[in-house]
Amino acid sequence: MVLGMSPARGQAADNSDRQYWVQTIIKIADPVINNLSKDQLKKKIPIGRSSSALASSREFVTHMESVGRTIAGIAPWLELGPDETPEGKLREKYIKMTCKALANSVNPKSNDYFNSTATRQILVNSAFLIQGLLQAPTQLWGNLDATSRERLIEQWKSTRTMKPGNNNWLLFSAMVECGLKEFGGEWNFSVVKKALDSHKAWYKGDGIYGDGAEFHLDYYNSYVIHPLLLQVLKIAVKYDSSFLPFLDEEWIRFTRYAEIQERMIAPDGSYPVLGRSVSYRSAAFQVLGACALFQRLPQSLKPGQVRGAMTAMLKRLFEQPETFDKDGWLTIGVCGEQKELGDTYLSTPCVYLCSLGFLPLGLPANAPFWCEPAEPWTSVKAFSGLEFPIDKFIKP
């Protein structure tokens, strides 16, 4: 068997990979969604596990930081809706729990109420939550009660007083405005325009943007920049066609970045640990997964190849001992618990951004991504002496 391949090359997939992905995202998401639906998230979630002395300074609101991140990752899967299969029934369960959880988060009488004036992190949480709701307009937004919808919209409006940094945070503000437009009918388009114009100027080449004017060698192009930029552009062009050329350029850059990401996954599922926020784990490959979800993979990548690479990556991360604590909560680290990797702004709830590494679950079980035979990914081919395509940069 070729190193890194399971099942063997040419063997038809039996959807065991999908079952593994579903089991893993549920293992990650359940403590957050289940406890929030019972109004117990603040009480149950562990915080401040970073070795940094500053990481627990937001303890009174930090439970909130797990919610938008988790929902952003699980939303495409939930949008498939209920059906009579075991997986469909599981989705039905989590659709109901997620809607109840969201209702609690904006209910002033709830223990888990998100005080929208307490911290600027409400802007970040709102942006990630909107990212998820835009991917699940039927099953999540559509199943929320009217009062909770109104409260969410008011909460999002409250973030307008929070000035974002001149970096990827501009996209958080722009995403909030897009949510207000799509779900509430009005927006401050100047905020959206500033974020788009700024990121257009910050493009560095070969599919990579700066985080602000400076270049950072980290995974923020996948954690935040590409996914939110693409979503904001999709909405912006509906109301201002002048952004269409930028959207066309972004699609090229987005798929190029996915191509780079696939080459970064080693035969054993590991990948370079670079830059800040590495405890976000699988979110480092959000763009690769999003390309699969949107069925926009570059021509150089086959769905079965990407599934194999991402499955190896997920197993490398989430099967390591101490990745979850005794109560099922994620720990800070890349593989297992590594407290020294907690940046000063990071507490345990933040690491739930890893949910964004599971976006292909939004494809139905009969999609090529899940059904095509598994194939070796680029690094497997390269280090097994197999033929593989030469890499080429893009100019746009």
Coordinates of C-alpha atoms in Angstrom, one line a residue:
M1 CA 0.0 0.0 0.0
V2 CA 1.3 3.5 -0.8
L3 CA 2.2 5.5 2.2
G4 CA -0.7 7.5 3.5
M5 CA -3.4 5.7 1.5
S6 CA -6.5 4.2 3.1
P7 CA -8.2 2.5 1.4
A8 CA -5.8 1.3 -1.3
R9 CA -5.5 3.2 -4.5
G10 CA -8.4 2.5 -6.8
Q11 CA -10.6 1.0 -4.1
A12 CA -14.1 2.4 -4.0
A13 CA -15.0 4.5 -1.0
D14 CA -17.6 3.0 1.4
N15 CA -18.4 6.4 3.1
S16 CA -16.4 5.3 6.2
D17 CA -14.5 8.5 5.9
R18 CA -17.8 10.5 6.1
Q19 CA -18.8 8.5 9.1
Y20 CA -15.5 9.4 10.8
W21 CA -16.0 13.1 9.9
V22 CA -19.5 13.2 11.3
Q23 CA -18.5 11.4 14.5
T24 CA -15.6 13.8 15.0
I25 CA -17.5 17.0 14.4
I26 CA -20.2 15.9 16.8
K27 CA -17.5 15.1 19.4
I28 CA -16.2 18.6 19.0
A29 CA -19.5 20.5 18.7
D30 CA -21.8 18.7 21.2
P31 CA -20.4 20.1 24.4
V32 CA -20.9 23.7 23.1
I33 CA -24.3 23.3 21.4
N34 CA -25.7 20.9 24.0
N35 CA -24.7 23.0 27.0
L36 CA -25.9 26.3 25.4
S37 CA -29.2 24.7 24.5
K38 CA -29.6 23.8 28.2
D39 CA -28.4 27.3 29.3
Q40 CA -25.3 25.8 31.0
L41 CA -22.4 26.7 28.7
K42 CA -21.0 29.5 30.9
K43 CA -21.2 27.1 33.9
K44 CA -19.6 24.1 32.2
I45 CA -17.0 25.2 29.6
P46 CA -13.4 25.4 30.9
I47 CA -11.5 28.6 30.3
G48 CA -8.1 30.1 30.7
R49 CA -6.0 27.0 30.0
S50 CA -3.3 28.9 28.2
S51 CA 0.1 29.3 29.9
S52 CA -0.3 33.0 29.0
A53 CA -1.2 35.1 32.0
L54 CA -3.5 37.2 29.8
A55 CA -5.6 34.5 28.2
S56 CA -8.2 34.3 30.9
S57 CA -8.8 38.1 31.2
R58 CA -12.2 37.8 29.4
E59 CA -13.5 34.9 31.6
F60 CA -16.9 36.5 32.1
V61 CA -17.7 36.4 28.4
T62 CA -15.2 33.9 26.9
H63 CA -17.8 31.1 26.7
M64 CA -19.3 33.1 23.9
E65 CA -16.2 32.7 21.8
S66 CA -16.9 29.0 21.2
V67 CA -20.4 29.5 19.8
G68 CA -20.0 31.4 16.5
R69 CA -17.0 29.4 15.6
T70 CA -18.7 26.0 16.2
I71 CA -21.8 27.0 14.3
A72 CA -19.8 28.3 11.4
G73 CA -18.3 24.9 10.9
I74 CA -21.3 22.7 11.5
A75 CA -23.8 24.9 9.6
P76 CA -23.3 23.5 6.1
W77 CA -23.9 20.0 7.3
L78 CA -27.0 21.0 9.2
E79 CA -28.3 22.7 6.1
L80 CA -28.7 19.3 4.4
G81 CA -31.7 19.0 6.7
P82 CA -33.3 15.9 8.3
D83 CA -34.0 12.7 6.6
E84 CA -34.7 9.1 7.6
T85 CA -31.1 7.9 7.6
P86 CA -29.2 7.8 10.9
E87 CA -27.2 10.8 9.8
G88 CA -30.3 12.7 8.8
K89 CA -31.9 12.0 12.2
L90 CA -28.7 13.2 13.9
R91 CA -28.9 16.4 11.9
E92 CA -32.4 16.9 13.0
K93 CA -31.4 16.6 16.6
Y94 CA -28.6 19.2 16.2
I95 CA -30.7 21.6 14.2
K96 CA -33.2 21.8 17.0
M97 CA -30.5 22.1 19.7
T98 CA -28.6 24.8 17.7
C99 CA -31.8 26.9 17.4
K100 CA -32.5 26.6 21.1
A101 CA -28.9 27.4 21.8
L102 CA -29.0 30.6 19.7
A103 CA -32.3 31.6 21.4
N104 CA -30.6 31.3 24.8
S105 CA -27.6 33.3 23.7
V106 CA -29.7 36.4 23.0
N107 CA -32.3 36.0 25.8
P108 CA -31.5 38.6 28.6
K109 CA -33.0 36.3 31.1
S110 CA -30.6 33.4 30.2
N111 CA -27.6 32.5 32.2
D112 CA -25.7 32.2 28.9
Y113 CA -26.8 35.6 27.5
F114 CA -24.2 37.3 25.5
N115 CA -23.8 40.8 26.8
S116 CA -23.2 42.6 23.5
T117 CA -21.5 45.6 25.1
A118 CA -19.1 43.6 27.3
T119 CA -16.2 43.1 24.9
R120 CA -15.1 43.6 21.3
Q121 CA -15.1 39.8 20.9
I122 CA -18.8 40.0 20.3
L123 CA -17.9 41.4 16.9
V124 CA -15.8 38.4 16.1
N125 CA -18.4 36.0 17.4
S126 CA -21.1 37.7 15.4
A127 CA -19.1 37.5 12.2
F128 CA -18.5 33.8 12.5
L129 CA -22.1 33.2 13.5
I130 CA -23.3 35.1 10.4
Q131 CA -20.8 33.1 8.3
G132 CA -22.6 30.0 9.5
L133 CA -26.2 31.3 9.2
L134 CA -25.5 32.4 5.6
Q135 CA -24.6 28.7 5.0
A136 CA -27.7 27.5 6.7
P137 CA -30.5 29.9 5.9
T138 CA -33.2 27.2 5.9
Q139 CA -32.4 25.0 8.7
L140 CA -30.9 27.5 11.2
W141 CA -32.2 31.0 10.4
G142 CA -35.4 29.6 9.0
N143 CA -36.1 27.6 12.2
L144 CA -35.4 30.4 14.6
D145 CA -38.3 32.1 16.3
A146 CA -39.1 35.7 15.4
T147 CA -38.0 37.1 18.8
S148 CA -34.6 35.5 18.6
R149 CA -34.1 36.7 15.0
E150 CA -34.9 40.3 16.2
R151 CA -32.6 40.0 19.1
L152 CA -29.7 38.7 17.0
I153 CA -30.1 41.6 14.6
E154 CA -30.1 44.1 17.4
Q155 CA -27.0 42.4 18.9
W156 CA -25.2 42.7 15.5
K157 CA -26.1 46.3 15.2
S158 CA -24.6 47.0 18.6
T159 CA -21.2 45.9 17.3
R160 CA -21.1 49.0 15.0
T161 CA -19.6 51.0 17.9
M162 CA -16.6 48.7 18.0
K163 CA -13.8 50.0 15.7
P164 CA -12.0 47.1 14.0
G165 CA -8.2 47.1 13.6
N166 CA -6.8 47.9 10.1
N167 CA -6.3 44.2 9.4
N168 CA -8.4 41.1 9.0
W169 CA -10.8 42.6 11.6
L170 CA -12.2 44.8 8.8
L171 CA -13.8 41.6 7.4
F172 CA -15.5 40.9 10.7
S173 CA -17.3 44.3 10.5
A174 CA -18.1 43.7 6.9
M175 CA -19.5 40.3 7.5
V176 CA -21.8 41.8 10.2
E177 CA -23.1 44.3 7.7
C178 CA -23.7 41.6 5.2
G179 CA -25.7 39.7 7.8
L180 CA -27.7 42.7 8.6
K181 CA -28.4 43.2 4.9
E182 CA -29.3 39.6 4.2
F183 CA -31.4 39.0 7.3
G184 CA -32.5 42.5 8.2
G185 CA -32.7 44.3 4.9
E186 CA -30.3 47.2 5.7
W187 CA -26.6 47.8 6.0
N188 CA -23.8 50.3 6.2
F189 CA -22.2 49.7 2.8
S190 CA -19.2 52.0 3.5
V191 CA -18.0 49.4 6.0
V192 CA -18.2 46.7 3.4
K193 CA -16.5 48.8 0.8
K194 CA -13.6 49.7 3.1
A195 CA -12.9 46.1 3.9
L196 CA -13.0 45.1 0.2
D197 CA -10.9 48.0 -1.0
S198 CA -8.3 47.4 1.8
H199 CA -7.9 43.7 1.1
K200 CA -7.7 44.4 -2.6
A201 CA -4.7 46.6 -1.8
W202 CA -3.2 44.1 0.6
Y203 CA -2.9 41.2 -1.9
K204 CA 0.6 39.9 -2.0
G205 CA 0.5 37.5 -4.9
D206 CA 0.1 33.8 -5.6
G207 CA -3.2 33.5 -3.8
I208 CA -2.1 35.2 -0.5
Y209 CA -3.2 38.4 1.2
G210 CA -1.4 40.4 3.9
D211 CA -3.1 40.6 7.3
G212 CA -3.2 44.4 6.9
A213 CA -0.4 45.9 4.9
E214 CA 2.2 43.5 6.3
F215 CA 2.7 39.9 5.2
H216 CA 2.3 37.3 8.0
L217 CA 3.5 33.7 7.5
D218 CA 0.6 32.1 9.3
Y219 CA -2.8 30.5 8.5
Y220 CA -5.0 33.7 8.7
N221 CA -5.6 33.5 5.0
S222 CA -7.6 30.3 5.8
Y223 CA -8.8 31.1 9.3
V224 CA -10.4 34.4 8.3
I225 CA -9.3 36.3 5.2
H226 CA -10.2 34.2 2.2
P227 CA -13.5 32.7 3.6
L228 CA -14.9 36.0 4.8
L229 CA -13.6 38.0 1.8
L230 CA -15.3 35.6 -0.6
Q231 CA -18.6 35.6 1.3
V232 CA -18.6 39.4 1.5
L233 CA -17.8 39.7 -2.2
K234 CA -20.7 37.3 -3.1
I235 CA -23.1 39.5 -1.2
A236 CA -21.6 42.8 -2.4
V237 CA -21.9 42.0 -6.1
K238 CA -25.7 41.5 -5.6
Y239 CA -26.0 45.2 -4.9
D240 CA -23.0 46.7 -6.6
S241 CA -21.8 45.1 -9.8
S242 CA -18.5 47.1 -9.8
F243 CA -17.1 44.5 -7.4
L244 CA -17.7 41.6 -9.9
P245 CA -14.1 41.7 -11.3
F246 CA -12.7 41.5 -7.7
L247 CA -15.0 38.5 -7.1
D248 CA -13.7 36.8 -10.2
E249 CA -10.1 37.5 -9.1
E250 CA -10.9 36.2 -5.6
W251 CA -12.2 32.9 -7.0
I252 CA -8.9 32.4 -8.8
R253 CA -6.9 33.3 -5.7
F254 CA -9.1 31.2 -3.4
T255 CA -8.7 28.0 -5.5
R256 CA -4.9 28.7 -5.8
Y257 CA -4.6 28.9 -2.0
A258 CA -6.6 25.6 -1.7
E259 CA -4.0 24.1 -4.1
I260 CA -1.2 25.3 -1.9
Q261 CA -2.9 23.9 1.2
E262 CA -3.3 20.4 -0.3
R263 CA 0.4 20.3 -0.9
M264 CA 1.1 21.2 2.7
I265 CA -0.5 18.0 4.1
A266 CA 2.3 15.4 4.6
P267 CA 1.8 11.7 4.0
D268 CA 1.2 11.2 7.8
G269 CA -1.4 14.0 7.9
S270 CA 0.9 16.5 9.6
Y271 CA 1.5 20.0 8.3
P272 CA 3.8 22.9 9.0
V273 CA 3.1 24.6 12.3
L274 CA 3.6 28.2 11.4
G275 CA 2.6 31.6 12.9
R276 CA 0.1 32.5 15.6
S277 CA -3.2 30.8 16.5
V278 CA -2.0 27.3 15.6
S279 CA -4.4 25.9 18.3
Y280 CA -7.2 26.5 15.8
R281 CA -6.0 23.1 14.4
S282 CA -8.1 22.0 11.3
A283 CA -9.3 25.5 10.6
A284 CA -5.9 25.9 9.0
F285 CA -7.5 24.0 6.0
Q286 CA -10.8 25.8 5.9
V287 CA -10.1 27.1 2.3
L288 CA -9.3 23.6 1.0
G289 CA -12.5 22.3 2.5
A290 CA -14.6 25.2 1.3
C291 CA -13.4 24.7 -2.3
A292 CA -14.6 21.1 -2.0
L293 CA -17.9 22.3 -0.5
F294 CA -18.4 24.8 -3.3
Q295 CA -17.3 22.2 -5.9
R296 CA -14.6 24.6 -7.1
L297 CA -11.5 22.5 -6.5
P298 CA -8.7 23.4 -8.8
Q299 CA -8.2 21.2 -11.8
S300 CA -5.0 19.7 -10.3
L301 CA -7.0 18.2 -7.4
K302 CA -9.5 15.3 -7.5
P303 CA -12.2 15.1 -4.8
G304 CA -11.0 11.6 -3.6
Q305 CA -7.5 13.0 -3.3
V306 CA -8.6 15.9 -1.2
R307 CA -10.8 13.7 1.0
G308 CA -7.8 11.5 1.6
A309 CA -5.5 14.4 2.6
M310 CA -8.0 16.0 4.9
T311 CA -9.0 12.8 6.6
A312 CA -5.4 12.1 7.3
M313 CA -5.0 15.6 8.7
L314 CA -8.1 15.2 10.9
K315 CA -7.0 11.9 12.3
R316 CA -3.6 13.3 13.0
L317 CA -5.1 16.1 15.1
F318 CA -8.1 14.6 16.8
E319 CA -6.9 11.1 17.7
Q320 CA -3.9 12.4 19.7
P321 CA -4.3 11.7 23.4
E322 CA -5.4 14.8 25.5
T323 CA -6.8 16.6 22.5
F324 CA -10.0 16.4 24.5
D325 CA -10.2 16.5 28.3
K326 CA -12.0 14.0 30.5
D327 CA -15.3 15.9 30.1
G328 CA -15.0 16.0 26.3
W329 CA -13.9 19.7 25.9
L330 CA -11.1 20.6 23.5
T331 CA -7.8 21.5 24.9
I332 CA -5.3 24.2 23.7
G333 CA -2.7 22.7 21.4
V334 CA -2.0 21.3 18.0
C335 CA -1.7 17.6 18.9
G336 CA -2.9 16.9 22.4
E337 CA -2.7 19.6 25.1
Q338 CA 0.1 22.0 24.6
K339 CA -0.6 25.0 26.9
E340 CA 2.5 26.9 25.7
L341 CA 0.7 27.4 22.3
G342 CA -2.0 29.6 23.8
D343 CA -1.5 33.1 22.5
T344 CA -2.2 36.0 24.8
Y345 CA -5.7 36.5 23.3
L346 CA -6.6 32.8 23.3
S347 CA -8.6 30.8 25.8
T348 CA -10.1 27.4 25.5
P349 CA -13.4 28.5 23.8
C350 CA -11.4 30.1 20.9
V351 CA -10.0 26.8 19.7
Y352 CA -13.5 25.7 18.5
L353 CA -12.6 27.5 15.3
C354 CA -11.3 24.0 14.3
S355 CA -15.0 23.2 13.4
L356 CA -14.3 25.1 10.1
G357 CA -12.1 22.2 9.0
F358 CA -15.3 20.1 8.4
L359 CA -17.1 22.2 5.7
P360 CA -17.2 19.3 3.1
L361 CA -19.8 17.6 5.3
G362 CA -22.2 20.1 3.7
L363 CA -22.0 18.0 0.6
P364 CA -24.5 15.1 0.4
A365 CA -23.2 11.6 1.1
N366 CA -23.5 10.7 -2.6
A367 CA -21.3 13.6 -3.8
P368 CA -18.1 12.7 -5.6
F369 CA -16.1 14.1 -2.7
W370 CA -17.4 11.2 -0.6
C371 CA -17.9 8.5 -3.2
E372 CA -14.9 8.8 -5.6
P373 CA -12.1 6.2 -4.9
A374 CA -9.5 7.4 -2.6
E375 CA -6.3 8.6 -4.3
P376 CA -2.9 9.6 -2.9
W377 CA -2.5 13.3 -2.3
T378 CA 0.4 15.3 -3.6
S379 CA 2.9 14.7 -0.8
V380 CA 2.1 11.0 -0.8
K381 CA 2.9 10.9 -4.5
A382 CA 6.0 13.0 -4.2
F383 CA 7.6 10.9 -1.4
S384 CA 6.5 7.6 -2.8
G385 CA 8.2 8.1 -6.2
L386 CA 4.9 8.5 -8.1
E387 CA 4.2 11.0 -10.8
F388 CA 2.7 14.3 -9.6
P389 CA 2.2 17.7 -11.3
I390 CA 4.7 20.5 -11.0
D391 CA 3.5 23.5 -9.0
K392 CA 2.9 26.9 -10.7
F393 CA 2.2 30.3 -9.3
I394 CA -0.6 32.6 -10.5
K395 CA -0.3 36.2 -11.6
P396 CA -3.7 37.8 -10.7

